[in-house]
mmCIF file of N, CA and C in Angstrom:
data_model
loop_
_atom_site.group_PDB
_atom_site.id
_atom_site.type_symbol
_atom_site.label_atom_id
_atom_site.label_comp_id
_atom_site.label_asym_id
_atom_site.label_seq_id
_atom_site.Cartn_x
_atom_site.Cartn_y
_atom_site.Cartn_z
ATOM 1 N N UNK A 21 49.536 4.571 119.282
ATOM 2 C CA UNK A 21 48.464 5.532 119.134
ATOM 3 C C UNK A 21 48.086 5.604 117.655
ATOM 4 N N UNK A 22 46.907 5.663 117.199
ATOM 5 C CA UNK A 22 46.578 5.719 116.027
ATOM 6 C C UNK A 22 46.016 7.057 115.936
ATOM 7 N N UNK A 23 46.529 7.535 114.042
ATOM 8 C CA UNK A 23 46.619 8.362 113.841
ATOM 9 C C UNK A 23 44.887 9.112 114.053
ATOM 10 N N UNK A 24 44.634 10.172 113.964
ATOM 11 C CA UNK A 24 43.190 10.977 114.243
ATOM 12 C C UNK A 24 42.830 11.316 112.463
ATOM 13 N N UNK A 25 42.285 10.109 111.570
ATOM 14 C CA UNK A 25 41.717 9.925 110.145
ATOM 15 C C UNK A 25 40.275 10.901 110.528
ATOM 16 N N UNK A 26 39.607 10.874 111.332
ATOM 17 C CA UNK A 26 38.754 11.488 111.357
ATOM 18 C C UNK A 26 38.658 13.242 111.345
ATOM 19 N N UNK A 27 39.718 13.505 112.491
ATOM 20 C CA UNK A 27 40.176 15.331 112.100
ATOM 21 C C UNK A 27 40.261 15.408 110.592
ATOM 22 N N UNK A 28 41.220 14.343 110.128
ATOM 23 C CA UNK A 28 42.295 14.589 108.509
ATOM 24 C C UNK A 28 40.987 14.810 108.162
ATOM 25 N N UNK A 29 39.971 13.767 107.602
ATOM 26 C CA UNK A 29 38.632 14.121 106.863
ATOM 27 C C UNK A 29 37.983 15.306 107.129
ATOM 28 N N UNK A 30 37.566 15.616 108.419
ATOM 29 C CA UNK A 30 36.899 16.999 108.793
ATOM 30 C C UNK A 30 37.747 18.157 107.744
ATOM 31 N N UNK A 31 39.247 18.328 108.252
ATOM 32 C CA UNK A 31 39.875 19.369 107.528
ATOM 33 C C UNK A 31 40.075 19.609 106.245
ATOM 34 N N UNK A 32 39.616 18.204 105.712
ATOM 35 C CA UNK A 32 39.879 18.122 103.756
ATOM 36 C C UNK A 32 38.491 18.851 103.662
ATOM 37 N N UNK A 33 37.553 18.380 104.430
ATOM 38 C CA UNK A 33 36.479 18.759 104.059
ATOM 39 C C UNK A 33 36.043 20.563 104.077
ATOM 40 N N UNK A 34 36.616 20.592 105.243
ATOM 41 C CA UNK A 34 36.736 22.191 105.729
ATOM 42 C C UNK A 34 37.374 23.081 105.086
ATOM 43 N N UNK A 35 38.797 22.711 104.764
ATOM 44 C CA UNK A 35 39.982 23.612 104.487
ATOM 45 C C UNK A 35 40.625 22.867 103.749
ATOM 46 N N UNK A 36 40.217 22.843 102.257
ATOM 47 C CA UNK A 36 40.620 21.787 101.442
ATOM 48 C C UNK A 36 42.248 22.176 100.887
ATOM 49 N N UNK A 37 42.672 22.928 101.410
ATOM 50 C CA UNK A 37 44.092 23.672 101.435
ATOM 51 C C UNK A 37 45.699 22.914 102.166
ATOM 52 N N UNK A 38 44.732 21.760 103.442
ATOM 53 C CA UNK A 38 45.467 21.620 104.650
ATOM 54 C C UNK A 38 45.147 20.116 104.554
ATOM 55 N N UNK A 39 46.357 19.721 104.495
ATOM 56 C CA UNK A 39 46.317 18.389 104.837
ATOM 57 C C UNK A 39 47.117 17.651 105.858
ATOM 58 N N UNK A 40 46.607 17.414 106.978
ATOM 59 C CA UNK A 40 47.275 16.383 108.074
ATOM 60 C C UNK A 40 48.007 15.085 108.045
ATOM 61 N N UNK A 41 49.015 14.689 108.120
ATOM 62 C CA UNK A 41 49.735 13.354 107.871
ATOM 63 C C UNK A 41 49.059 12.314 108.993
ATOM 64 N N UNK A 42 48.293 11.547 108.224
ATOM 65 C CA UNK A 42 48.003 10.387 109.000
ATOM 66 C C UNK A 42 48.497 8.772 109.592
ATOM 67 N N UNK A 43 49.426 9.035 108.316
ATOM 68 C CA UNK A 43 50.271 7.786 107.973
ATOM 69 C C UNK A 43 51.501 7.247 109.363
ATOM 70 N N UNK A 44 51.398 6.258 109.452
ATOM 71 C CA UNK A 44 52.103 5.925 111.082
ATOM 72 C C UNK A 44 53.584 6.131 110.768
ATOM 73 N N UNK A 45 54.400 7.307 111.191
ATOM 74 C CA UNK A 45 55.659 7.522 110.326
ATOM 75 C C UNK A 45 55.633 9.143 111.618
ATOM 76 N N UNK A 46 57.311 9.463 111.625
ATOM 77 C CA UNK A 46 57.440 10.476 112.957
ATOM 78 C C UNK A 46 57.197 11.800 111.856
ATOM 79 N N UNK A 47 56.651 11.398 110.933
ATOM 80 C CA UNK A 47 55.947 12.915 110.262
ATOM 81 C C UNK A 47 54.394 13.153 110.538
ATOM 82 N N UNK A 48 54.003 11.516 111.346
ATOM 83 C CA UNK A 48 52.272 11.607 111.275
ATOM 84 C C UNK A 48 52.008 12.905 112.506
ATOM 85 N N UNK A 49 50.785 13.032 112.026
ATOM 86 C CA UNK A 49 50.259 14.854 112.667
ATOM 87 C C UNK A 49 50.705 16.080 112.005
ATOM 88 N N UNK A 50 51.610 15.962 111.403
ATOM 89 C CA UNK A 50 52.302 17.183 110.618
ATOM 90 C C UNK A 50 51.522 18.145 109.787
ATOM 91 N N UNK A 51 51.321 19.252 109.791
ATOM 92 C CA UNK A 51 50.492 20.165 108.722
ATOM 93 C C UNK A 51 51.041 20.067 107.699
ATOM 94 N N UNK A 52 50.507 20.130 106.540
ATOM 95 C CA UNK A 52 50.891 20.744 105.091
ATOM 96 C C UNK A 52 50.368 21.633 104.142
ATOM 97 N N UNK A 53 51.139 22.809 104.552
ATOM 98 C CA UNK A 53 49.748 23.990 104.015
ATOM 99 C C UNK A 53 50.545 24.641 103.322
ATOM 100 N N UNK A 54 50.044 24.809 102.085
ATOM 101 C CA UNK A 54 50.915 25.975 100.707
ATOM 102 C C UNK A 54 52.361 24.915 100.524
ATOM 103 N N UNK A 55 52.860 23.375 100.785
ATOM 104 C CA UNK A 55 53.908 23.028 100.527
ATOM 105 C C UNK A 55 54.462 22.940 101.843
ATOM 106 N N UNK A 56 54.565 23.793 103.084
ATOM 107 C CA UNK A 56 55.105 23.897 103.849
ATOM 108 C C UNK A 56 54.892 22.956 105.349
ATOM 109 N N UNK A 57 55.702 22.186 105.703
ATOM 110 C CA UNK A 57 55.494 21.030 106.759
ATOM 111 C C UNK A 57 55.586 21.725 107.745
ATOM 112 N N UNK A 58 54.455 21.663 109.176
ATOM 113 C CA UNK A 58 54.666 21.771 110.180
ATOM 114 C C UNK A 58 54.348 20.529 111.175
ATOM 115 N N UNK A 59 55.977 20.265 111.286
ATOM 116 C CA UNK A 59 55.978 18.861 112.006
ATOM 117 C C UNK A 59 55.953 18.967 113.607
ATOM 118 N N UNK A 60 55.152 17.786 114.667
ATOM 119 C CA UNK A 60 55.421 17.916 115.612
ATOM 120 C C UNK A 60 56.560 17.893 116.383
ATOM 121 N N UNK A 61 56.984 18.713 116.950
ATOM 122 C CA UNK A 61 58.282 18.110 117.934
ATOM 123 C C UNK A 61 57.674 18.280 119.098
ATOM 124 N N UNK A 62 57.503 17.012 119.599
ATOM 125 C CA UNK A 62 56.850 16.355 120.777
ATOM 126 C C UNK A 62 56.984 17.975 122.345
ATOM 127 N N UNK A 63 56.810 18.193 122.927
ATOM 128 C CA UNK A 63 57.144 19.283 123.729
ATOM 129 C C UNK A 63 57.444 20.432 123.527
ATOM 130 N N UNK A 64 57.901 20.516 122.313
ATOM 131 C CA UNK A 64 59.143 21.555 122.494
ATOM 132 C C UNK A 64 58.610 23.032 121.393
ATOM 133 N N UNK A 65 57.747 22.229 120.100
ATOM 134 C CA UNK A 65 57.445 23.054 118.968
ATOM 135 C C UNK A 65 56.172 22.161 118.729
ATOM 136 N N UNK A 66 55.082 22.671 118.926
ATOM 137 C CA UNK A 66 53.627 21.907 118.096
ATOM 138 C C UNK A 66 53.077 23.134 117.471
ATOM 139 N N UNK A 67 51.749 22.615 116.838
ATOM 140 C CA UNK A 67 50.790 23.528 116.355
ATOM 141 C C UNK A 67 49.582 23.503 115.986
ATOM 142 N N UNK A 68 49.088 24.694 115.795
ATOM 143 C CA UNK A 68 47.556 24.353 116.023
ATOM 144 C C UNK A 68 47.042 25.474 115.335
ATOM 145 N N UNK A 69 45.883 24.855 114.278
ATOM 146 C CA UNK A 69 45.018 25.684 113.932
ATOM 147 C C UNK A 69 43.580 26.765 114.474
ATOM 148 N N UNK A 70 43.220 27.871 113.869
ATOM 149 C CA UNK A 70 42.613 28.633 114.780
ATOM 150 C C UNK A 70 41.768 29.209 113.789
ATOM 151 N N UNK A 71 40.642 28.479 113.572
ATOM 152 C CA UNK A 71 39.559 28.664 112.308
ATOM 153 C C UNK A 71 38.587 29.943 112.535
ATOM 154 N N UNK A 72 37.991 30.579 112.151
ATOM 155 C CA UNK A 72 36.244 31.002 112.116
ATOM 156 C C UNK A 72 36.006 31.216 110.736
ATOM 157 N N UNK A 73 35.063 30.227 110.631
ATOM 158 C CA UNK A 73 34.532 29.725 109.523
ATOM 159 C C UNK A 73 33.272 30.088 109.307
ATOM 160 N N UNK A 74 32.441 31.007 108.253
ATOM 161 C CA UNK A 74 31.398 31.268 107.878
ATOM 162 C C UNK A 74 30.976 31.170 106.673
ATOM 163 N N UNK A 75 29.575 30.868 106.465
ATOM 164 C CA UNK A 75 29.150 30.595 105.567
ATOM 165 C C UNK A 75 27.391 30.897 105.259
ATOM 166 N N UNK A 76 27.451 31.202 103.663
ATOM 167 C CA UNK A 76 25.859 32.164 103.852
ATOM 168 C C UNK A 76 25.500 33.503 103.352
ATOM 169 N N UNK A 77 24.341 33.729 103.763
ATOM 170 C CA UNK A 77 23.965 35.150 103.984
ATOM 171 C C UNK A 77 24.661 35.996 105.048
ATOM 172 N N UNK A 78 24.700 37.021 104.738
ATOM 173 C CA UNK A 78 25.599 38.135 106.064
ATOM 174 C C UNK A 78 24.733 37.767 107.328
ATOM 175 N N UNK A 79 23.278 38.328 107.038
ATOM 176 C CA UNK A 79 22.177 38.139 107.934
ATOM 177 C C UNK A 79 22.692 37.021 108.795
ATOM 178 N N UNK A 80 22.241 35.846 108.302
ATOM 179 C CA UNK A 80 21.992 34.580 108.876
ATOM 180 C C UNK A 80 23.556 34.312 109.279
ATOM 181 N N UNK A 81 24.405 34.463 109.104
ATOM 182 C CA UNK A 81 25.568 33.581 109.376
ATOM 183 C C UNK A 81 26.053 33.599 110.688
ATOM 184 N N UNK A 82 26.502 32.674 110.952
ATOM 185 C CA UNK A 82 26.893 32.146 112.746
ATOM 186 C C UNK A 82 28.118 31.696 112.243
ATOM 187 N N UNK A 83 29.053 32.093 112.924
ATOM 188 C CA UNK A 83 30.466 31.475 113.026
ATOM 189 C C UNK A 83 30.468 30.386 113.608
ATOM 190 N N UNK A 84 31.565 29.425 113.179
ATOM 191 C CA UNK A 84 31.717 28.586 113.773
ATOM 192 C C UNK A 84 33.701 28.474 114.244
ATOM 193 N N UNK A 85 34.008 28.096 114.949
ATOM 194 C CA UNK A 85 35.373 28.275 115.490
ATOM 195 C C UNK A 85 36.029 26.557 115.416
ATOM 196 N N UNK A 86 36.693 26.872 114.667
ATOM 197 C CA UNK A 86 37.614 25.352 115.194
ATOM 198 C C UNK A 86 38.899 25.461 115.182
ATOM 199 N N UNK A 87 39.177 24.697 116.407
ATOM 200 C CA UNK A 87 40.518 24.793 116.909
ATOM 201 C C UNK A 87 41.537 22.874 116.577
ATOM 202 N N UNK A 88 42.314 22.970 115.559
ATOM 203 C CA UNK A 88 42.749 21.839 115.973
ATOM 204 C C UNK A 88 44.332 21.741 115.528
ATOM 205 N N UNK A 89 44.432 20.981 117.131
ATOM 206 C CA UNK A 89 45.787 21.044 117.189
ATOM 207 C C UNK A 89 46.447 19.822 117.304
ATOM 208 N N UNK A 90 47.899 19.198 117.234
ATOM 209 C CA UNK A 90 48.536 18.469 117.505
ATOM 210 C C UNK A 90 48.336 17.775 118.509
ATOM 211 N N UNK A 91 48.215 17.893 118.977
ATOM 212 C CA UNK A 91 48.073 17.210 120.869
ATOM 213 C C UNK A 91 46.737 18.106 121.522
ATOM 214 N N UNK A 92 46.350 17.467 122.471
ATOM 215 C CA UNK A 92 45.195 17.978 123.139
ATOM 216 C C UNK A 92 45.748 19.567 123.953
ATOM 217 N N UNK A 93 46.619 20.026 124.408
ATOM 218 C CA UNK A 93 47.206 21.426 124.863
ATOM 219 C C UNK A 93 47.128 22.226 123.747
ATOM 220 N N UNK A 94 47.355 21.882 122.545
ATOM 221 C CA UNK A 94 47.570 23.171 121.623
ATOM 222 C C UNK A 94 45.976 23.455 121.522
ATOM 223 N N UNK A 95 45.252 22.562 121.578
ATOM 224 C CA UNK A 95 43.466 22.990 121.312
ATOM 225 C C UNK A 95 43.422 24.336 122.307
ATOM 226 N N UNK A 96 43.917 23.973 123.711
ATOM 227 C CA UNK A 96 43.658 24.675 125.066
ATOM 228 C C UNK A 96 44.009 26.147 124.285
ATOM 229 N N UNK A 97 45.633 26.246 124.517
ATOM 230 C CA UNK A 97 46.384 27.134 123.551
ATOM 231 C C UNK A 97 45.973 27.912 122.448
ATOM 232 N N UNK A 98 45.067 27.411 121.961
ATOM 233 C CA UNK A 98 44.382 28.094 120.909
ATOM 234 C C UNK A 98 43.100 28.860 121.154
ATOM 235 N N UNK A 99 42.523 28.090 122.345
ATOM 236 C CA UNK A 99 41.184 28.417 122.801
ATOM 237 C C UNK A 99 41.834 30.149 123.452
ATOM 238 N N UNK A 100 42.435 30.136 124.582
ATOM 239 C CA UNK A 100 43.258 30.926 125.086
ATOM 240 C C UNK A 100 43.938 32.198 124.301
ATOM 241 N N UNK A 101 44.192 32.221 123.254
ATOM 242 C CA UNK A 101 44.921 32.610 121.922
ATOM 243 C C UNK A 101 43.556 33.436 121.804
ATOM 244 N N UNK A 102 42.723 33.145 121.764
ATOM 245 C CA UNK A 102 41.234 33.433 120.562
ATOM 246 C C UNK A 102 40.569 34.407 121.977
ATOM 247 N N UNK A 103 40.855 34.151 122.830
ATOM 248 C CA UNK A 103 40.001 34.976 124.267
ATOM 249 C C UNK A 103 40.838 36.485 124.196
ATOM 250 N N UNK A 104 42.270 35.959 124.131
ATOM 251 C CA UNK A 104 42.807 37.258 124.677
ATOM 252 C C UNK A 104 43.253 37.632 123.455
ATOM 253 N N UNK A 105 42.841 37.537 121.923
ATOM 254 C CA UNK A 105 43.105 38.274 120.926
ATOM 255 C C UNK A 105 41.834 38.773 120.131
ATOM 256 N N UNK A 106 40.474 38.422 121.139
ATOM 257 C CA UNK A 106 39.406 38.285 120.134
ATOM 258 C C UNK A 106 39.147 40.070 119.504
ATOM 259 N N UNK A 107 39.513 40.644 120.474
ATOM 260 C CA UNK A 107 38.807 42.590 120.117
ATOM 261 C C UNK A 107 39.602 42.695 118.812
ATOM 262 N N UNK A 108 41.072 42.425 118.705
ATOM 263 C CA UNK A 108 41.692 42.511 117.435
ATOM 264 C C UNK A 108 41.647 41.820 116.478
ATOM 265 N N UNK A 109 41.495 40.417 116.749
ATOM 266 C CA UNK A 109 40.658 39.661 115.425
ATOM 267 C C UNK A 109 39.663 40.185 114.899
ATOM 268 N N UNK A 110 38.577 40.574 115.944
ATOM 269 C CA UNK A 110 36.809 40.864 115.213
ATOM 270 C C UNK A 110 37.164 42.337 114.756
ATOM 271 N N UNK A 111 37.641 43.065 115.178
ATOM 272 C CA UNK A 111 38.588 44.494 114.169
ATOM 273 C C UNK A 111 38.905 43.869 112.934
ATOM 274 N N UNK A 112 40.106 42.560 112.583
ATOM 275 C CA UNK A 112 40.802 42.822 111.421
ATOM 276 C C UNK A 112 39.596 41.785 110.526
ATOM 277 N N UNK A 113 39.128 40.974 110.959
ATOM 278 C CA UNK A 113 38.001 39.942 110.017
ATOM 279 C C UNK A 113 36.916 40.158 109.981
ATOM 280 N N UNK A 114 36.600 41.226 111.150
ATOM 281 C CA UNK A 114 35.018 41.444 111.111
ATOM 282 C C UNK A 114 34.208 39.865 110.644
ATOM 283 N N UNK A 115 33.349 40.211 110.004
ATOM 284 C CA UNK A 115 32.458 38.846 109.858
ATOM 285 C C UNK A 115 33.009 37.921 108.779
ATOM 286 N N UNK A 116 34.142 38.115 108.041
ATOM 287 C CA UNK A 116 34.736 37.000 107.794
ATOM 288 C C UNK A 116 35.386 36.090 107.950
ATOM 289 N N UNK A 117 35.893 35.127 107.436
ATOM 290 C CA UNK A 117 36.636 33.997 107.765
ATOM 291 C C UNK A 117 38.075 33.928 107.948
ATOM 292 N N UNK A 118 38.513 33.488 108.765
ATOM 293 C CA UNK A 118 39.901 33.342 108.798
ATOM 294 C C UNK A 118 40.244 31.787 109.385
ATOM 295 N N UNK A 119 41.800 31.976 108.847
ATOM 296 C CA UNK A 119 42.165 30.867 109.398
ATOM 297 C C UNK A 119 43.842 31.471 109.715
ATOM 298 N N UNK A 120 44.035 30.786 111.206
ATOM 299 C CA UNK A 120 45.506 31.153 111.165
ATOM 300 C C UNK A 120 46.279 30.096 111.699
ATOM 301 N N UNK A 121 47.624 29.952 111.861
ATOM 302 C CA UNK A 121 48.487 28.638 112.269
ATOM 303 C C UNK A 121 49.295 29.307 113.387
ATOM 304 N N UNK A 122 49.044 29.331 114.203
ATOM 305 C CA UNK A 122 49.629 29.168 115.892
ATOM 306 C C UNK A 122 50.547 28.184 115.833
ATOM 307 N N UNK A 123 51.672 28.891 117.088
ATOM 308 C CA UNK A 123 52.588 27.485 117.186
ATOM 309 C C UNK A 123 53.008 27.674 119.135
ATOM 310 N N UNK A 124 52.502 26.167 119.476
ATOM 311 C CA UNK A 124 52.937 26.386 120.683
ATOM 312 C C UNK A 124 54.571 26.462 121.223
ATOM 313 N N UNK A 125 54.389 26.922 122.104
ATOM 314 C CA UNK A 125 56.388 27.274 122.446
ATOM 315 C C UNK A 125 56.888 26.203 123.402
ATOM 316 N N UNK A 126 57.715 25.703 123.794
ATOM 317 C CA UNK A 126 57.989 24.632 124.867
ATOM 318 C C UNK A 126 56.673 24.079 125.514
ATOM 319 N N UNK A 127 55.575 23.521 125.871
ATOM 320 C CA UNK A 127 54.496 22.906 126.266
ATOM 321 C C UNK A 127 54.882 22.231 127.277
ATOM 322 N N UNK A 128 56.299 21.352 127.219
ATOM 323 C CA UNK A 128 56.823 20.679 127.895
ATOM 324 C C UNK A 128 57.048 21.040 129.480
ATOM 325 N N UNK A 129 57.124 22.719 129.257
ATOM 326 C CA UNK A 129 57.526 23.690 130.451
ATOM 327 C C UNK A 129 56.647 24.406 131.062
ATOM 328 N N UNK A 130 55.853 25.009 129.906
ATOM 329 C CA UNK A 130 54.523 25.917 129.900
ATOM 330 C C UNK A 130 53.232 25.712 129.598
ATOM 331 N N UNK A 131 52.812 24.591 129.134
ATOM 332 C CA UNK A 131 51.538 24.310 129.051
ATOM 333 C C UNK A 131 51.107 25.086 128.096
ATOM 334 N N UNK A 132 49.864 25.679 128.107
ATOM 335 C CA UNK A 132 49.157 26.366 126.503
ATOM 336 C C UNK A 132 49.552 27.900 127.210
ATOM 337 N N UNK A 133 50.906 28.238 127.510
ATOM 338 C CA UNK A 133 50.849 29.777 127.947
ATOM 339 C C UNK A 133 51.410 30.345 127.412
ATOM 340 N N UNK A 134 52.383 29.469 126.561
ATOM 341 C CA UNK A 134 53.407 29.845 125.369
ATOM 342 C C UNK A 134 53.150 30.099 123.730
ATOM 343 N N UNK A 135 52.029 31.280 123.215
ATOM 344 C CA UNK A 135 51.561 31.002 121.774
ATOM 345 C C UNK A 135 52.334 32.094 120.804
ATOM 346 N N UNK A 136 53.006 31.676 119.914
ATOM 347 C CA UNK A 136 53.235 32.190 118.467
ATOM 348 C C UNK A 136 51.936 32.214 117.727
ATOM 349 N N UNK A 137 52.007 33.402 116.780
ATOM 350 C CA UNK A 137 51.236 33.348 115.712
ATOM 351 C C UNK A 137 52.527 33.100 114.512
ATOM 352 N N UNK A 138 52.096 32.200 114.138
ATOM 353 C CA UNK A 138 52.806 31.973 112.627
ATOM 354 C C UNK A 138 52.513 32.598 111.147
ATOM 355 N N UNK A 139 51.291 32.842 111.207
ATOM 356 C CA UNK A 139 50.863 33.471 110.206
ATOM 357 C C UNK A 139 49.441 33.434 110.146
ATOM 358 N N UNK A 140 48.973 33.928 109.242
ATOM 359 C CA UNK A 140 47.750 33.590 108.566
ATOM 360 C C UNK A 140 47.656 33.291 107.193
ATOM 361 N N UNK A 141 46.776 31.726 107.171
ATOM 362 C CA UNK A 141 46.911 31.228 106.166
ATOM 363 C C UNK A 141 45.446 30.585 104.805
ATOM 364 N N UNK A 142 44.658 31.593 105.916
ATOM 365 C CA UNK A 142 43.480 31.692 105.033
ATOM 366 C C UNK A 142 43.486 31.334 103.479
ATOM 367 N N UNK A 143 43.880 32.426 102.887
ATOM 368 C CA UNK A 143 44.145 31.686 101.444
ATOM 369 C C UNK A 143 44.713 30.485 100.943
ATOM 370 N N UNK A 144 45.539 30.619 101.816
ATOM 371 C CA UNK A 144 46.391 28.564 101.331
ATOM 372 C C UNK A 144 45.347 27.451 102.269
ATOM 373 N N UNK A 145 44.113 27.682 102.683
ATOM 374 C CA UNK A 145 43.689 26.913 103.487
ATOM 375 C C UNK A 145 42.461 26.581 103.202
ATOM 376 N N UNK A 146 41.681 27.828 102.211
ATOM 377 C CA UNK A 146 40.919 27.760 101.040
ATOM 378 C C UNK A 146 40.942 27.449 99.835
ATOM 379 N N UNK A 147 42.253 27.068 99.289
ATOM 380 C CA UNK A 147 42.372 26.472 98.375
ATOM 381 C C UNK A 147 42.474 25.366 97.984
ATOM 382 N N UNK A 148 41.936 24.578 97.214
ATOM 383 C CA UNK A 148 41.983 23.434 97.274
ATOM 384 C C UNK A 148 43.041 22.635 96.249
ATOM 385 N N UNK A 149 43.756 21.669 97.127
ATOM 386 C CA UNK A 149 45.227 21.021 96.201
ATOM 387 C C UNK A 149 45.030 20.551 95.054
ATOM 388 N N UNK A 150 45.444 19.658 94.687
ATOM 389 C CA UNK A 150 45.326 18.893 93.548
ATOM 390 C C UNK A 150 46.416 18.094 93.539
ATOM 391 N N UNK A 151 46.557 16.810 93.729
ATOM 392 C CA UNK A 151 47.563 15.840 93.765
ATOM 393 C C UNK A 151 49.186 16.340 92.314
ATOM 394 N N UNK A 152 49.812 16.000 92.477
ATOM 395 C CA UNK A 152 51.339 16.213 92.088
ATOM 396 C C UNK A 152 51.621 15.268 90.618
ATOM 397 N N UNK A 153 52.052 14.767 89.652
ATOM 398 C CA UNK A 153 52.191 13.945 89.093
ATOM 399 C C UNK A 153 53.102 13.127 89.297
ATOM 400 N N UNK A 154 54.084 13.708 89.993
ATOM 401 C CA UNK A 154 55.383 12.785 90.325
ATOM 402 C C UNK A 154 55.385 12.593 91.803
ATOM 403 N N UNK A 155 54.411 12.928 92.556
ATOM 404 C CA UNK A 155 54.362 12.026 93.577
ATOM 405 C C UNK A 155 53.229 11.620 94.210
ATOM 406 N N UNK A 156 52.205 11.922 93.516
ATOM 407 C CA UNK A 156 50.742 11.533 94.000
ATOM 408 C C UNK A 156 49.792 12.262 95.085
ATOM 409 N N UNK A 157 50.938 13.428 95.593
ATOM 410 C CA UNK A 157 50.633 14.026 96.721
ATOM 411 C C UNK A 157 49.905 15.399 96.827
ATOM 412 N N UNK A 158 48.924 15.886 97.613
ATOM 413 C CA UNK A 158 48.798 17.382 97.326
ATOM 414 C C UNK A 158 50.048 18.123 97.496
ATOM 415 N N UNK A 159 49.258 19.151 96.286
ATOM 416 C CA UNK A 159 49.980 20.410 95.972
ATOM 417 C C UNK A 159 49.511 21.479 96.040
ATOM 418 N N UNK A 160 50.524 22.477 96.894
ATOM 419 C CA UNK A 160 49.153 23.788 96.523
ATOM 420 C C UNK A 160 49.104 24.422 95.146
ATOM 421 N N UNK A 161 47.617 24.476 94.533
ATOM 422 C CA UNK A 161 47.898 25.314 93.464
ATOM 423 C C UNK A 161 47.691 26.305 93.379
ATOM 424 N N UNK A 162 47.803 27.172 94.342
ATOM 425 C CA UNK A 162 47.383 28.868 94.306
ATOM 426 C C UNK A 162 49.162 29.817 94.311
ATOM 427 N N UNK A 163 48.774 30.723 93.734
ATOM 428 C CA UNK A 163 49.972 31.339 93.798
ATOM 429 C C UNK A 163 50.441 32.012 94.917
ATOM 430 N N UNK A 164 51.776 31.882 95.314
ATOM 431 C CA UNK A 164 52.324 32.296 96.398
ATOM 432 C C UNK A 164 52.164 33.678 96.882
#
């Protein structure tokens, strides 16, 4: 299976904070947000992002939602996540942006019925890295 270079680009572009491992290696798919790896474990532990993204005038602005996850279930999972949490999201963000990192629970057993919220990581997801000197790699540079 080859890796999904096209999400990685969307999300540099989007959430210049978050970078996806593309590289063919049992870390490829893995998040890396603020330093912190969220690696797939095939069934058991995945994850998935859970965007609304705006941009603009207050007036004019239309959200846009993106969901992307590890495997095609965590998208579901997330979609699902966003239905039955939306009254308390649009309470705590109102018309701004967020971004948060969901983690699915066994998938293997439960399908997208199993969701953690991991956090919210808006700020580390808006920020944009800047490669490392000693290893070439992003880094986050925002403060913890």
């Amino acid at each position: 299976m080859r890796p999904n270079r096209r999400t990685a680009a969307h999300l540099a572009a989007l959430l210049p904070g978050i970078r996806v491992e593309t590289d063919p290696s049992p870390e490829r798919n893995a998040f890396v947000i603020g330093g912190e790896r969220y690696a797939l474990d095939h069934g058991q532990s995945e994850y998935v992002l859970l965007a609304r993204l705006t941009t603009g005038r207050e007036e004019l602005t239309r959200p846009v939602f993106l969901l992307c996850g590890q495997r095609s279930v965590n998208n579901q999972a997330a979609a699902r996540y966003l239905v039955t949490h939306r009254e308390r999201l649009r309470r705590r963000y109102r018309r701004d942006s967020f971004v948060l990192l969901l983690r699915v629970v066994n998938s293997a057993a439960y399908g997208p019925d199993v969701v953690e919220l991991v956090g919210d990581v808006t700020r580390l997801a808006m920020t944009r890295t800047e490669p490392t000197p000693e290893t070439g790699r992003a880094a986050d540079t925002a403060e913890a």
